[in-house]
PDB file of C-alpha atoms in Angstrom:
ATOM      1  CA  UNK A   1     -12.578 -30.120  89.254  1.00  0.00           C
ATOM      2  CA  UNK A   2     -10.856 -28.996  86.049  1.00  0.00           C
ATOM      3  CA  UNK A   3     -12.430 -25.520  86.465  1.00  0.00           C
ATOM      4  CA  UNK A   4     -11.076 -25.268  90.035  1.00  0.00           C
ATOM      5  CA  UNK A   5      -7.655 -26.388  88.828  1.00  0.00           C
ATOM      6  CA  UNK A   6      -7.611 -23.624  86.202  1.00  0.00           C
ATOM      7  CA  UNK A   7      -8.636 -21.079  88.858  1.00  0.00           C
ATOM      8  CA  UNK A   8      -5.757 -22.195  91.088  1.00  0.00           C
ATOM      9  CA  UNK A   9      -3.281 -21.914  88.199  1.00  0.00           C
ATOM     10  CA  UNK A  10      -4.571 -18.418  87.376  1.00  0.00           C
ATOM     11  CA  UNK A  11      -4.312 -17.375  91.052  1.00  0.00           C
ATOM     12  CA  UNK A  12      -0.781 -18.755  91.279  1.00  0.00           C
ATOM     13  CA  UNK A  13       0.297 -16.947  88.087  1.00  0.00           C
ATOM     14  CA  UNK A  14      -1.257 -13.675  89.302  1.00  0.00           C
ATOM     15  CA  UNK A  15       0.487 -13.954  92.665  1.00  0.00           C
ATOM     16  CA  UNK A  16       3.831 -14.630  91.021  1.00  0.00           C
ATOM     17  CA  UNK A  17       3.288 -11.672  88.687  1.00  0.00           C
ATOM     18  CA  UNK A  18       2.668  -9.270  91.568  1.00  0.00           C
ATOM     19  CA  UNK A  19       5.640 -10.620  93.516  1.00  0.00           C
ATOM     20  CA  UNK A  20       8.249 -10.898  90.755  1.00  0.00           C
ATOM     21  CA  UNK A  21       7.565  -7.907  88.536  1.00  0.00           C
ATOM     22  CA  UNK A  22       7.666  -5.221  91.262  1.00  0.00           C
ATOM     23  CA  UNK A  23      10.989  -6.656  92.434  1.00  0.00           C
ATOM     24  CA  UNK A  24      12.280  -6.642  88.885  1.00  0.00           C
ATOM     25  CA  UNK A  25      11.116  -3.070  88.359  1.00  0.00           C
ATOM     26  CA  UNK A  26      12.837  -1.998  91.568  1.00  0.00           C
ATOM     27  CA  UNK A  27      16.076  -3.604  90.422  1.00  0.00           C
ATOM     28  CA  UNK A  28      15.851  -1.874  87.024  1.00  0.00           C
ATOM     29  CA  UNK A  29      15.147   1.468  88.708  1.00  0.00           C
ATOM     30  CA  UNK A  30      18.051   0.980  91.129  1.00  0.00           C
ATOM     31  CA  UNK A  31      20.365   0.169  88.228  1.00  0.00           C
ATOM     32  CA  UNK A  32      19.191   3.286  86.368  1.00  0.00           C
ATOM     33  CA  UNK A  33      19.624   5.513  89.422  1.00  0.00           C
ATOM     34  CA  UNK A  34      23.121   4.142  89.947  1.00  0.00           C
ATOM     35  CA  UNK A  35      24.279   5.310  86.530  1.00  0.00           C
ATOM     36  CA  UNK A  36      26.570   8.359  86.682  1.00  0.00           C
ATOM     37  CA  UNK A  37      24.901  11.449  85.237  1.00  0.00           C
ATOM     38  CA  UNK A  38      26.923  13.291  82.601  1.00  0.00           C
ATOM     39  CA  UNK A  39      26.366  16.513  80.695  1.00  0.00           C
ATOM     40  CA  UNK A  40      28.301  17.592  77.609  1.00  0.00           C
ATOM     41  CA  UNK A  41      28.930  21.281  77.030  1.00  0.00           C
ATOM     42  CA  UNK A  42      29.174  22.740  73.523  1.00  0.00           C
ATOM     43  CA  UNK A  43      32.779  22.594  72.357  1.00  0.00           C
ATOM     44  CA  UNK A  44      34.979  25.633  72.782  1.00  0.00           C
ATOM     45  CA  UNK A  45      37.334  26.702  69.978  1.00  0.00           C
ATOM     46  CA  UNK A  46      41.054  26.907  70.710  1.00  0.00           C
ATOM     47  CA  UNK A  47      43.585  29.319  69.268  1.00  0.00           C
ATOM     48  CA  UNK A  48      44.905  26.695  66.868  1.00  0.00           C
ATOM     49  CA  UNK A  49      41.783  26.862  64.688  1.00  0.00           C
ATOM     50  CA  UNK A  50      41.954  29.253  61.731  1.00  0.00           C
ATOM     51  CA  UNK A  51      39.210  31.876  61.549  1.00  0.00           C
ATOM     52  CA  UNK A  52      38.749  30.992  57.881  1.00  0.00           C
ATOM     53  CA  UNK A  53      37.514  27.529  58.864  1.00  0.00           C
ATOM     54  CA  UNK A  54      35.015  28.505  61.565  1.00  0.00           C
ATOM     55  CA  UNK A  55      32.094  28.372  59.112  1.00  0.00           C
ATOM     56  CA  UNK A  56      32.873  24.719  58.368  1.00  0.00           C
ATOM     57  CA  UNK A  57      33.453  23.782  62.005  1.00  0.00           C
ATOM     58  CA  UNK A  58      29.971  22.621  62.970  1.00  0.00           C
ATOM     59  CA  UNK A  59      30.046  22.523  66.781  1.00  0.00           C
ATOM     60  CA  UNK A  60      26.385  21.468  66.936  1.00  0.00           C
ATOM     61  CA  UNK A  61      27.228  18.316  64.997  1.00  0.00           C
ATOM     62  CA  UNK A  62      30.100  17.553  67.381  1.00  0.00           C
ATOM     63  CA  UNK A  63      27.804  17.929  70.401  1.00  0.00           C
ATOM     64  CA  UNK A  64      25.032  15.831  68.843  1.00  0.00           C
ATOM     65  CA  UNK A  65      27.438  13.013  67.953  1.00  0.00           C
ATOM     66  CA  UNK A  66      28.971  13.043  71.447  1.00  0.00           C
ATOM     67  CA  UNK A  67      25.525  12.816  73.028  1.00  0.00           C
ATOM     68  CA  UNK A  68      24.548   9.991  70.657  1.00  0.00           C
ATOM     69  CA  UNK A  69      27.728   8.068  71.554  1.00  0.00           C
ATOM     70  CA  UNK A  70      27.037   8.443  75.288  1.00  0.00           C
ATOM     71  CA  UNK A  71      23.441   7.252  74.850  1.00  0.00           C
ATOM     72  CA  UNK A  72      24.531   4.244  72.810  1.00  0.00           C
ATOM     73  CA  UNK A  73      27.004   3.297  75.541  1.00  0.00           C
ATOM     74  CA  UNK A  74      24.157   2.855  78.096  1.00  0.00           C
ATOM     75  CA  UNK A  75      26.459   3.113  81.120  1.00  0.00           C
ATOM     76  CA  UNK A  76      25.643   6.771  81.782  1.00  0.00           C
ATOM     77  CA  UNK A  77      22.546   8.880  82.229  1.00  0.00           C
ATOM     78  CA  UNK A  78      22.811  11.774  79.782  1.00  0.00           C
ATOM     79  CA  UNK A  79      21.582  15.232  80.777  1.00  0.00           C
ATOM     80  CA  UNK A  80      21.101  17.871  78.110  1.00  0.00           C
ATOM     81  CA  UNK A  81      22.800  21.242  78.384  1.00  0.00           C
ATOM     82  CA  UNK A  82      21.715  22.520  74.973  1.00  0.00           C
ATOM     83  CA  UNK A  83      20.399  26.049  75.334  1.00  0.00           C
ATOM     84  CA  UNK A  84      17.346  25.448  73.142  1.00  0.00           C
ATOM     85  CA  UNK A  85      16.426  22.280  75.054  1.00  0.00           C
ATOM     86  CA  UNK A  86      16.773  23.997  78.445  1.00  0.00           C
ATOM     87  CA  UNK A  87      14.617  26.869  77.189  1.00  0.00           C
ATOM     88  CA  UNK A  88      11.892  24.428  76.125  1.00  0.00           C
ATOM     89  CA  UNK A  89      12.063  22.760  79.550  1.00  0.00           C
ATOM     90  CA  UNK A  90      11.669  26.155  81.214  1.00  0.00           C
ATOM     91  CA  UNK A  91       8.647  26.877  78.997  1.00  0.00           C
ATOM     92  CA  UNK A  92       7.097  23.533  79.978  1.00  0.00           C
ATOM     93  CA  UNK A  93       7.733  24.266  83.656  1.00  0.00           C
ATOM     94  CA  UNK A  94       5.927  27.574  83.334  1.00  0.00           C
ATOM     95  CA  UNK A  95       3.055  25.859  81.526  1.00  0.00           C
ATOM     96  CA  UNK A  96       2.815  23.256  84.313  1.00  0.00           C
ATOM     97  CA  UNK A  97       2.006  26.035  86.788  1.00  0.00           C
ATOM     98  CA  UNK A  98      -1.198  26.840  84.939  1.00  0.00           C
ATOM     99  CA  UNK A  99      -4.632  25.356  85.586  1.00  0.00           C
ATOM    100  CA  UNK A 100      -4.425  23.367  82.362  1.00  0.00           C
ATOM    101  CA  UNK A 101      -2.009  20.714  83.672  1.00  0.00           C
ATOM    102  CA  UNK A 102      -1.485  18.451  86.646  1.00  0.00           C
ATOM    103  CA  UNK A 103       1.596  20.439  87.541  1.00  0.00           C
ATOM    104  CA  UNK A 104       3.875  17.405  87.715  1.00  0.00           C
ATOM    105  CA  UNK A 105       6.753  18.808  85.661  1.00  0.00           C
ATOM    106  CA  UNK A 106      10.046  19.211  87.504  1.00  0.00           C
ATOM    107  CA  UNK A 107      10.429  22.529  89.258  1.00  0.00           C
ATOM    108  CA  UNK A 108      13.311  24.791  88.265  1.00  0.00           C
ATOM    109  CA  UNK A 109      15.248  23.820  91.394  1.00  0.00           C
ATOM    110  CA  UNK A 110      14.586  20.093  90.987  1.00  0.00           C
ATOM    111  CA  UNK A 111      16.330  19.314  87.694  1.00  0.00           C
ATOM    112  CA  UNK A 112      19.068  16.726  88.268  1.00  0.00           C
ATOM    113  CA  UNK A 113      22.646  17.942  88.230  1.00  0.00           C
ATOM    114  CA  UNK A 114      25.432  16.063  86.442  1.00  0.00           C
ATOM    115  CA  UNK A 115      28.039  14.035  88.310  1.00  0.00           C
ATOM    116  CA  UNK A 116      30.504  14.669  85.502  1.00  0.00           C
ATOM    117  CA  UNK A 117      30.736  17.670  83.211  1.00  0.00           C
ATOM    118  CA  UNK A 118      32.379  17.027  79.835  1.00  0.00           C
ATOM    119  CA  UNK A 119      34.081  20.100  78.345  1.00  0.00           C
ATOM    120  CA  UNK A 120      35.490  19.638  74.800  1.00  0.00           C
ATOM    121  CA  UNK A 121      37.883  22.111  73.181  1.00  0.00           C
ATOM    122  CA  UNK A 122      38.698  21.978  69.465  1.00  0.00           C
ATOM    123  CA  UNK A 123      42.488  22.399  69.397  1.00  0.00           C
ATOM    124  CA  UNK A 124      43.014  22.023  65.658  1.00  0.00           C
ATOM    125  CA  UNK A 125      40.834  21.696  62.589  1.00  0.00           C
ATOM    126  CA  UNK A 126      41.657  21.235  58.919  1.00  0.00           C
ATOM    127  CA  UNK A 127      39.090  20.891  56.126  1.00  0.00           C
ATOM    128  CA  UNK A 128      40.251  21.682  52.632  1.00  0.00           C
ATOM    129  CA  UNK A 129      40.270  20.717  48.965  1.00  0.00           C
ATOM    130  CA  UNK A 130      43.442  20.627  46.892  1.00  0.00           C
ATOM    131  CA  UNK A 131      43.192  20.968  43.110  1.00  0.00           C
ATOM    132  CA  UNK A 132      45.855  20.855  40.445  1.00  0.00           C
ATOM    133  CA  UNK A 133      45.603  20.848  36.626  1.00  0.00           C
ATOM    134  CA  UNK A 134      45.921  17.610  34.686  1.00  0.00           C
ATOM    135  CA  UNK A 135      48.963  17.936  32.406  1.00  0.00           C
ATOM    136  CA  UNK A 136      48.122  18.426  28.697  1.00  0.00           C
ATOM    137  CA  UNK A 137      44.341  18.456  29.318  1.00  0.00           C
ATOM    138  CA  UNK A 138      42.176  21.576  29.230  1.00  0.00           C
ATOM    139  CA  UNK A 139      39.654  22.100  32.070  1.00  0.00           C
ATOM    140  CA  UNK A 140      40.623  18.870  33.762  1.00  0.00           C
ATOM    141  CA  UNK A 141      41.827  18.855  37.371  1.00  0.00           C
ATOM    142  CA  UNK A 142      43.002  16.389  39.986  1.00  0.00           C
ATOM    143  CA  UNK A 143      40.996  16.936  43.175  1.00  0.00           C
ATOM    144  CA  UNK A 144      41.614  15.613  46.680  1.00  0.00           C
ATOM    145  CA  UNK A 145      39.724  16.404  49.913  1.00  0.00           C
ATOM    146  CA  UNK A 146      41.402  16.188  53.319  1.00  0.00           C
ATOM    147  CA  UNK A 147      40.575  17.023  56.905  1.00  0.00           C
ATOM    148  CA  UNK A 148      41.529  16.655  60.538  1.00  0.00           C
ATOM    149  CA  UNK A 149      39.648  17.218  63.799  1.00  0.00           C
ATOM    150  CA  UNK A 150      41.588  17.351  67.058  1.00  0.00           C
ATOM    151  CA  UNK A 151      39.772  17.776  70.376  1.00  0.00           C
ATOM    152  CA  UNK A 152      40.900  17.834  73.990  1.00  0.00           C
ATOM    153  CA  UNK A 153      38.269  16.868  76.549  1.00  0.00           C
ATOM    154  CA  UNK A 154      38.267  17.607  80.260  1.00  0.00           C
ATOM    155  CA  UNK A 155      35.995  15.586  82.549  1.00  0.00           C
ATOM    156  CA  UNK A 156      35.113  17.584  85.660  1.00  0.00           C
ATOM    157  CA  UNK A 157      33.800  15.987  88.862  1.00  0.00           C
ATOM    158  CA  UNK A 158      31.044  18.455  89.780  1.00  0.00           C
ATOM    159  CA  UNK A 159      31.069  17.499  93.466  1.00  0.00           C
ATOM    160  CA  UNK A 160      34.712  18.521  93.925  1.00  0.00           C
ATOM    161  CA  UNK A 161      35.442  20.671  90.816  1.00  0.00           C
ATOM    162  CA  UNK A 162      38.484  18.458  90.267  1.00  0.00           C
ATOM    163  CA  UNK A 163      39.574  17.230  86.831  1.00  0.00           C
ATOM    164  CA  UNK A 164      38.635  13.560  86.711  1.00  0.00           C
ATOM    165  CA  UNK A 165      40.358  12.887  83.374  1.00  0.00           C
ATOM    166  CA  UNK A 166      41.699  14.534  80.229  1.00  0.00           C
ATOM    167  CA  UNK A 167      41.308  12.897  76.818  1.00  0.00           C
ATOM    168  CA  UNK A 168      43.016  13.567  73.494  1.00  0.00           C
ATOM    169  CA  UNK A 169      40.823  12.810  70.482  1.00  0.00           C
ATOM    170  CA  UNK A 170      41.803  12.919  66.825  1.00  0.00           C
ATOM    171  CA  UNK A 171      40.290  11.913  63.508  1.00  0.00           C
ATOM    172  CA  UNK A 172      41.538  12.427  59.935  1.00  0.00           C
ATOM    173  CA  UNK A 173      40.397  11.684  56.400  1.00  0.00           C
ATOM    174  CA  UNK A 174      41.793  11.955  52.879  1.00  0.00           C
ATOM    175  CA  UNK A 175      39.981  11.038  49.681  1.00  0.00           C
ATOM    176  CA  UNK A 176      41.572   9.446  46.646  1.00  0.00           C
ATOM    177  CA  UNK A 177      42.577  11.641  43.725  1.00  0.00           C
ATOM    178  CA  UNK A 178      39.677  12.315  41.386  1.00  0.00           C
ATOM    179  CA  UNK A 179      39.557  13.833  37.910  1.00  0.00           C
ATOM    180  CA  UNK A 180      37.021  16.702  37.780  1.00  0.00           C
ATOM    181  CA  UNK A 181      36.000  19.489  35.384  1.00  0.00           C
ATOM    182  CA  UNK A 182      36.180  22.480  37.751  1.00  0.00           C
ATOM    183  CA  UNK A 183      38.426  23.920  40.434  1.00  0.00           C
ATOM    184  CA  UNK A 184      35.885  25.200  42.949  1.00  0.00           C
ATOM    185  CA  UNK A 185      33.999  23.733  45.857  1.00  0.00           C
ATOM    186  CA  UNK A 186      34.815  22.406  49.320  1.00  0.00           C
ATOM    187  CA  UNK A 187      34.695  18.971  50.964  1.00  0.00           C
ATOM    188  CA  UNK A 188      31.281  17.467  51.687  1.00  0.00           C
ATOM    189  CA  UNK A 189      29.908  17.897  55.218  1.00  0.00           C
ATOM    190  CA  UNK A 190      29.553  14.097  55.283  1.00  0.00           C
ATOM    191  CA  UNK A 191      33.297  13.877  55.950  1.00  0.00           C
ATOM    192  CA  UNK A 192      33.015  16.259  58.883  1.00  0.00           C
ATOM    193  CA  UNK A 193      30.193  14.195  60.380  1.00  0.00           C
ATOM    194  CA  UNK A 194      32.316  11.054  60.079  1.00  0.00           C
ATOM    195  CA  UNK A 195      35.176  12.754  61.937  1.00  0.00           C
ATOM    196  CA  UNK A 196      32.738  13.939  64.626  1.00  0.00           C
ATOM    197  CA  UNK A 197      31.456  10.365  65.028  1.00  0.00           C
ATOM    198  CA  UNK A 198      35.001   9.057  65.326  1.00  0.00           C
ATOM    199  CA  UNK A 199      36.113  11.481  68.064  1.00  0.00           C
ATOM    200  CA  UNK A 200      32.812  10.938  69.895  1.00  0.00           C
ATOM    201  CA  UNK A 201      33.371   7.189  69.909  1.00  0.00           C
ATOM    202  CA  UNK A 202      36.920   7.699  71.209  1.00  0.00           C
ATOM    203  CA  UNK A 203      35.626   9.999  73.956  1.00  0.00           C
ATOM    204  CA  UNK A 204      32.986   7.518  75.097  1.00  0.00           C
ATOM    205  CA  UNK A 205      35.458   4.622  75.183  1.00  0.00           C
ATOM    206  CA  UNK A 206      37.954   6.618  77.255  1.00  0.00           C
ATOM    207  CA  UNK A 207      35.276   7.969  79.600  1.00  0.00           C
ATOM    208  CA  UNK A 208      33.916   4.475  80.179  1.00  0.00           C
ATOM    209  CA  UNK A 209      37.403   3.141  80.900  1.00  0.00           C
ATOM    210  CA  UNK A 210      38.051   5.974  83.374  1.00  0.00           C
ATOM    211  CA  UNK A 211      34.789   5.521  85.299  1.00  0.00           C
ATOM    212  CA  UNK A 212      34.206   1.782  84.746  1.00  0.00           C
ATOM    213  CA  UNK A 213      37.519  -0.034  84.116  1.00  0.00           C
ATOM    214  CA  UNK A 214      37.247  -3.235  82.099  1.00  0.00           C
ATOM    215  CA  UNK A 215      37.522  -6.224  84.436  1.00  0.00           C
ATOM    216  CA  UNK A 216      37.606  -9.999  84.254  1.00  0.00           C
ATOM    217  CA  UNK A 217      34.181 -11.391  85.201  1.00  0.00           C
ATOM    218  CA  UNK A 218      35.138 -15.058  85.042  1.00  0.00           C
ATOM    219  CA  UNK A 219      37.921 -17.341  83.814  1.00  0.00           C
ATOM    220  CA  UNK A 220      37.691 -20.954  82.769  1.00  0.00           C
ATOM    221  CA  UNK A 221      40.725 -22.776  81.400  1.00  0.00           C
ATOM    222  CA  UNK A 222      42.103 -20.365  78.764  1.00  0.00           C
ATOM    223  CA  UNK A 223      38.905 -18.406  78.244  1.00  0.00           C
ATOM    224  CA  UNK A 224      37.831 -15.226  80.064  1.00  0.00           C
ATOM    225  CA  UNK A 225      34.689 -13.090  80.219  1.00  0.00           C
ATOM    226  CA  UNK A 226      34.936  -9.254  80.338  1.00  0.00           C
ATOM    227  CA  UNK A 227      32.360  -6.696  81.523  1.00  0.00           C
ATOM    228  CA  UNK A 228      32.088  -4.999  78.122  1.00  0.00           C
ATOM    229  CA  UNK A 229      29.541  -5.698  75.415  1.00  0.00           C
ATOM    230  CA  UNK A 230      28.967  -4.429  71.904  1.00  0.00           C
ATOM    231  CA  UNK A 231      28.898  -0.867  73.271  1.00  0.00           C
ATOM    232  CA  UNK A 232      32.418  -1.061  74.705  1.00  0.00           C
ATOM    233  CA  UNK A 233      34.475  -0.132  71.658  1.00  0.00           C
ATOM    234  CA  UNK A 234      36.014  -3.601  71.302  1.00  0.00           C
ATOM    235  CA  UNK A 235      36.218  -5.662  68.148  1.00  0.00           C
ATOM    236  CA  UNK A 236      37.051  -9.256  67.373  1.00  0.00           C
ATOM    237  CA  UNK A 237      40.811  -9.821  67.254  1.00  0.00           C
ATOM    238  CA  UNK A 238      41.713  -7.009  69.695  1.00  0.00           C
ATOM    239  CA  UNK A 239      44.650  -7.864  71.973  1.00  0.00           C
ATOM    240  CA  UNK A 240      44.175  -6.591  75.536  1.00  0.00           C
ATOM    241  CA  UNK A 241      46.544  -6.390  78.505  1.00  0.00           C
ATOM    242  CA  UNK A 242      45.554  -7.735  81.929  1.00  0.00           C
ATOM    243  CA  UNK A 243      46.756  -5.969  85.093  1.00  0.00           C
ATOM    244  CA  UNK A 244      46.649  -6.876  88.785  1.00  0.00           C
ATOM    245  CA  UNK A 245      45.997  -3.868  91.084  1.00  0.00           C
ATOM    246  CA  UNK A 246      48.566  -3.482  93.844  1.00  0.00           C
ATOM    247  CA  UNK A 247      49.425  -1.059  96.624  1.00  0.00           C
ATOM    248  CA  UNK A 248      47.549   2.250  96.659  1.00  0.00           C
ATOM    249  CA  UNK A 249      49.779   5.213  95.745  1.00  0.00           C
ATOM    250  CA  UNK A 250      49.321   8.356  97.834  1.00  0.00           C
ATOM    251  CA  UNK A 251      51.021  11.728  97.286  1.00  0.00           C
ATOM    252  CA  UNK A 252      52.963  12.389 100.529  1.00  0.00           C
ATOM    253  CA  UNK A 253      52.558  16.170 100.171  1.00  0.00           C
ATOM    254  CA  UNK A 254      48.839  16.434  99.428  1.00  0.00           C
ATOM    255  CA  UNK A 255      47.457  13.088 100.589  1.00  0.00           C
ATOM    256  CA  UNK A 256      45.831  12.676  97.169  1.00  0.00           C
ATOM    257  CA  UNK A 257      45.300   9.108  95.980  1.00  0.00           C
ATOM    258  CA  UNK A 258      47.144   8.856  92.662  1.00  0.00           C
ATOM    259  CA  UNK A 259      46.072   5.323  91.784  1.00  0.00           C
ATOM    260  CA  UNK A 260      47.602   1.977  92.528  1.00  0.00           C
ATOM    261  CA  UNK A 261      50.717   0.098  91.547  1.00  0.00           C
ATOM    262  CA  UNK A 262      49.845  -2.460  88.887  1.00  0.00           C
ATOM    263  CA  UNK A 263      51.507  -5.566  87.536  1.00  0.00           C
ATOM    264  CA  UNK A 264      51.061  -6.653  83.923  1.00  0.00           C
ATOM    265  CA  UNK A 265      50.163 -10.314  84.268  1.00  0.00           C
ATOM    266  CA  UNK A 266      49.026 -11.356  80.808  1.00  0.00           C
ATOM    267  CA  UNK A 267      47.358 -10.787  77.455  1.00  0.00           C
ATOM    268  CA  UNK A 268      44.032 -11.848  76.030  1.00  0.00           C
ATOM    269  CA  UNK A 269      42.561 -11.810  72.518  1.00  0.00           C
ATOM    270  CA  UNK A 270      38.898 -10.981  71.859  1.00  0.00           C
ATOM    271  CA  UNK A 271      37.035 -13.831  70.158  1.00  0.00           C
ATOM    272  CA  UNK A 272      33.357 -13.006  70.670  1.00  0.00           C
ATOM    273  CA  UNK A 273      31.415  -9.836  71.509  1.00  0.00           C
ATOM    274  CA  UNK A 274      27.940 -10.213  73.019  1.00  0.00           C
ATOM    275  CA  UNK A 275      25.435  -7.456  73.871  1.00  0.00           C
ATOM    276  CA  UNK A 276      26.592  -7.143  77.494  1.00  0.00           C
ATOM    277  CA  UNK A 277      29.872  -9.055  77.791  1.00  0.00           C
ATOM    278  CA  UNK A 278      32.885 -10.097  75.735  1.00  0.00           C
ATOM    279  CA  UNK A 279      34.724 -13.422  75.549  1.00  0.00           C
ATOM    280  CA  UNK A 280      38.476 -13.618  74.979  1.00  0.00           C
ATOM    281  CA  UNK A 281      41.193 -16.266  74.899  1.00  0.00           C
ATOM    282  CA  UNK A 282      44.283 -16.070  77.097  1.00  0.00           C
ATOM    283  CA  UNK A 283      47.404 -15.802  74.920  1.00  0.00           C
ATOM    284  CA  UNK A 284      49.905 -14.947  77.691  1.00  0.00           C
ATOM    285  CA  UNK A 285      49.490 -15.657  81.387  1.00  0.00           C
ATOM    286  CA  UNK A 286      52.408 -14.642  83.594  1.00  0.00           C
ATOM    287  CA  UNK A 287      50.559 -14.175  86.863  1.00  0.00           C
ATOM    288  CA  UNK A 288      47.521 -16.469  86.914  1.00  0.00           C
ATOM    289  CA  UNK A 289      44.736 -14.224  85.619  1.00  0.00           C
ATOM    290  CA  UNK A 290      41.890 -13.990  88.113  1.00  0.00           C
ATOM    291  CA  UNK A 291      38.374 -12.641  88.437  1.00  0.00           C
ATOM    292  CA  UNK A 292      38.504  -8.890  89.118  1.00  0.00           C
ATOM    293  CA  UNK A 293      41.738  -8.207  87.248  1.00  0.00           C
ATOM    294  CA  UNK A 294      41.772  -4.997  85.182  1.00  0.00           C
ATOM    295  CA  UNK A 295      41.816  -5.127  81.354  1.00  0.00           C
ATOM    296  CA  UNK A 296      43.071  -2.360  79.072  1.00  0.00           C
ATOM    297  CA  UNK A 297      43.538  -1.891  75.345  1.00  0.00           C
ATOM    298  CA  UNK A 298      47.036  -2.327  73.941  1.00  0.00           C
TER     299      UNK A 298
END
């Protein structure tokens, strides 16, 4: 009898496995397919960038950091537009046509297109070292490194060729004065990478807000839950504004939907950030904050 009981338990577990896991897989696949596909183009260089600094302006680093920030965000499916990567894909596609493979690589006409094309332009760039002699000391200098990276980003909706959004990104650094024995040299590339990380993080936050506005998931007493986790660019102590969407605004000349009238109905303060959602306390509530209300940074 005990043997038959174990068989029944095993059969029940197997049946549940075949029923539940395919459903779960389908849900995960549906969620993945629903993610907007984005592709980031290599940054263009604007007229405001000095030719003398082009050697230190590492556009590959900017692109790599932007792609890393998008991947970390997890709300988008990232498609590569790097020339070397596309060339390797083409080589693999050609190889798949041979008798040595199953031929299941994507055909040239079957690679997914992006829903949004991200086009960065470096508008201004500074990266320099200032040195001045130390008074009354021979071969001693005061050195300071400084830099600035300013990028404008256009987000293009590939289905309509319209500009979905435009972002302004900026990062700066300045080291403390340091006594050194020589005049020469230039700032470390580490500082440039840090600036590239900073603007990439800004870009991802603004893109996420444009495509997926922060919203109230739930409210209980003076505590609210927001649909942003530890990948949403929030930090503990942030004060956020809560808005109630209103009447849709339409341009009478073109018929274009410009957005909606909004009412500022309160403020909340972030108290806890979880992997997939954030908890905040209500600190001002002028219009009875509700589920679905929009949240924006101050």
